[in-house]
Tab-separated table of C-alpha atoms in Angstrom:
chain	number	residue	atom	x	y	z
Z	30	UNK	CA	70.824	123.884	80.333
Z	31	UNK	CA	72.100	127.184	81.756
Z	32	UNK	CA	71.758	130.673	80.620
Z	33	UNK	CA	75.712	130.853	79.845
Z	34	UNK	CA	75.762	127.608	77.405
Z	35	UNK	CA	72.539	129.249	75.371
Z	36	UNK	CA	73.983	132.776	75.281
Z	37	UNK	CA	77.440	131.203	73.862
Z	38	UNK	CA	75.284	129.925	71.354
Z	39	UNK	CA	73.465	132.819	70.234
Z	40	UNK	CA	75.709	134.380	67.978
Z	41	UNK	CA	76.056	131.815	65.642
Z	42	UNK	CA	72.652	129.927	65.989
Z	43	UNK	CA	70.123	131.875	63.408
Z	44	UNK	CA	72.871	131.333	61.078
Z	45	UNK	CA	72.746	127.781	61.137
Z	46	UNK	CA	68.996	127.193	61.863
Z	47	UNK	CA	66.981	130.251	61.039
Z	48	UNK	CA	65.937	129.001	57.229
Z	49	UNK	CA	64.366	125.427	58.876
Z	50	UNK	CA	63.090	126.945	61.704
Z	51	UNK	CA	61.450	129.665	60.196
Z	52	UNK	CA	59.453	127.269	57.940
Z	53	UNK	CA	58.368	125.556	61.350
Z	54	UNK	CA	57.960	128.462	62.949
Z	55	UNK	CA	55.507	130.016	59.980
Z	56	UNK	CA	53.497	126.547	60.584
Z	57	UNK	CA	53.452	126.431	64.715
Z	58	UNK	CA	51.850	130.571	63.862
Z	59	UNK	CA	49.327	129.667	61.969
Z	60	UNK	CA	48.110	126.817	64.004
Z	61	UNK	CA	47.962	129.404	66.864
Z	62	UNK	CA	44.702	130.492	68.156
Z	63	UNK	CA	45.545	134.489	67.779
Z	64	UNK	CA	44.073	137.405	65.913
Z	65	UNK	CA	45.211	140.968	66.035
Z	66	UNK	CA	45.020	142.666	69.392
Z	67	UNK	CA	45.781	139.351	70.803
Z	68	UNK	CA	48.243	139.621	73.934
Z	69	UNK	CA	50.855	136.958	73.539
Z	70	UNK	CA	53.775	135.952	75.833
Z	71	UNK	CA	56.912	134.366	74.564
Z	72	UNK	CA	58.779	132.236	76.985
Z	73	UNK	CA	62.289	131.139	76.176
Z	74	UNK	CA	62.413	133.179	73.041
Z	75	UNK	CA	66.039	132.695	72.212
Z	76	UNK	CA	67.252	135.072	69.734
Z	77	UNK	CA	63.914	136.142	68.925
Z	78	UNK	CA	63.506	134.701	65.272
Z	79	UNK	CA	59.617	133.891	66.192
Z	80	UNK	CA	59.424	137.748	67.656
Z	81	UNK	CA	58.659	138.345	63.855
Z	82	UNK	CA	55.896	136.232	63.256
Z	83	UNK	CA	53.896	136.462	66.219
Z	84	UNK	CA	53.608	140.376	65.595
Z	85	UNK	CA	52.629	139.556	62.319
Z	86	UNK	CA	49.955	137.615	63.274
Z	87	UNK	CA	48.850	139.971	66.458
Z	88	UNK	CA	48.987	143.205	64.617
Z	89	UNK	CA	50.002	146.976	65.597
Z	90	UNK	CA	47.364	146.912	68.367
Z	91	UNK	CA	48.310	143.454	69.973
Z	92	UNK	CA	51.149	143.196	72.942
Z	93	UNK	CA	54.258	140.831	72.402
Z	94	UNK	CA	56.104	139.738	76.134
Z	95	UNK	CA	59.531	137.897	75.901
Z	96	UNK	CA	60.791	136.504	78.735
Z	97	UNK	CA	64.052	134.591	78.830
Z	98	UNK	CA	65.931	133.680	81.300
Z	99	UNK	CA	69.404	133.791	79.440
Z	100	UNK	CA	68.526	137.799	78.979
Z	101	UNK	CA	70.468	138.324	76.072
């Protein structure tokens, strides 16, 4: 897949996803091994609807990295 075909996609994608995914998403978090503080990096975050979650579970004091290679 190429960076174009996902960032054509982005505008319309949380709309038709984000209420399943973010029920999957809630699950995949808790079965992470994180606490606050933790330092977490994201690959391939998309349009960032797990951004949320994971800084949720890390806390004010924890570090979030997303890298994507679409960059949008």
């Amino acid at each position: 897949m190429t960076a174009e075909y996902f960032n054509n996609l982005a505008a319309t994608w949380d709309a038709k996803y984000a209420e399943t995914d973010f029920q999957k998403l809630a699950i995949m978090a808790a079965r992470l091994n994180t606490k606050a503080g933790s330092n977490v990096l994201d690959v391939g975050p998309g349009t960032g609807i797990f951004v949320p979650v994971l800084l949720t579970k890390i806390g004010a004091v924890g570090r979030l990295t997303c890298l994507d290679s679409a960059g949008e």
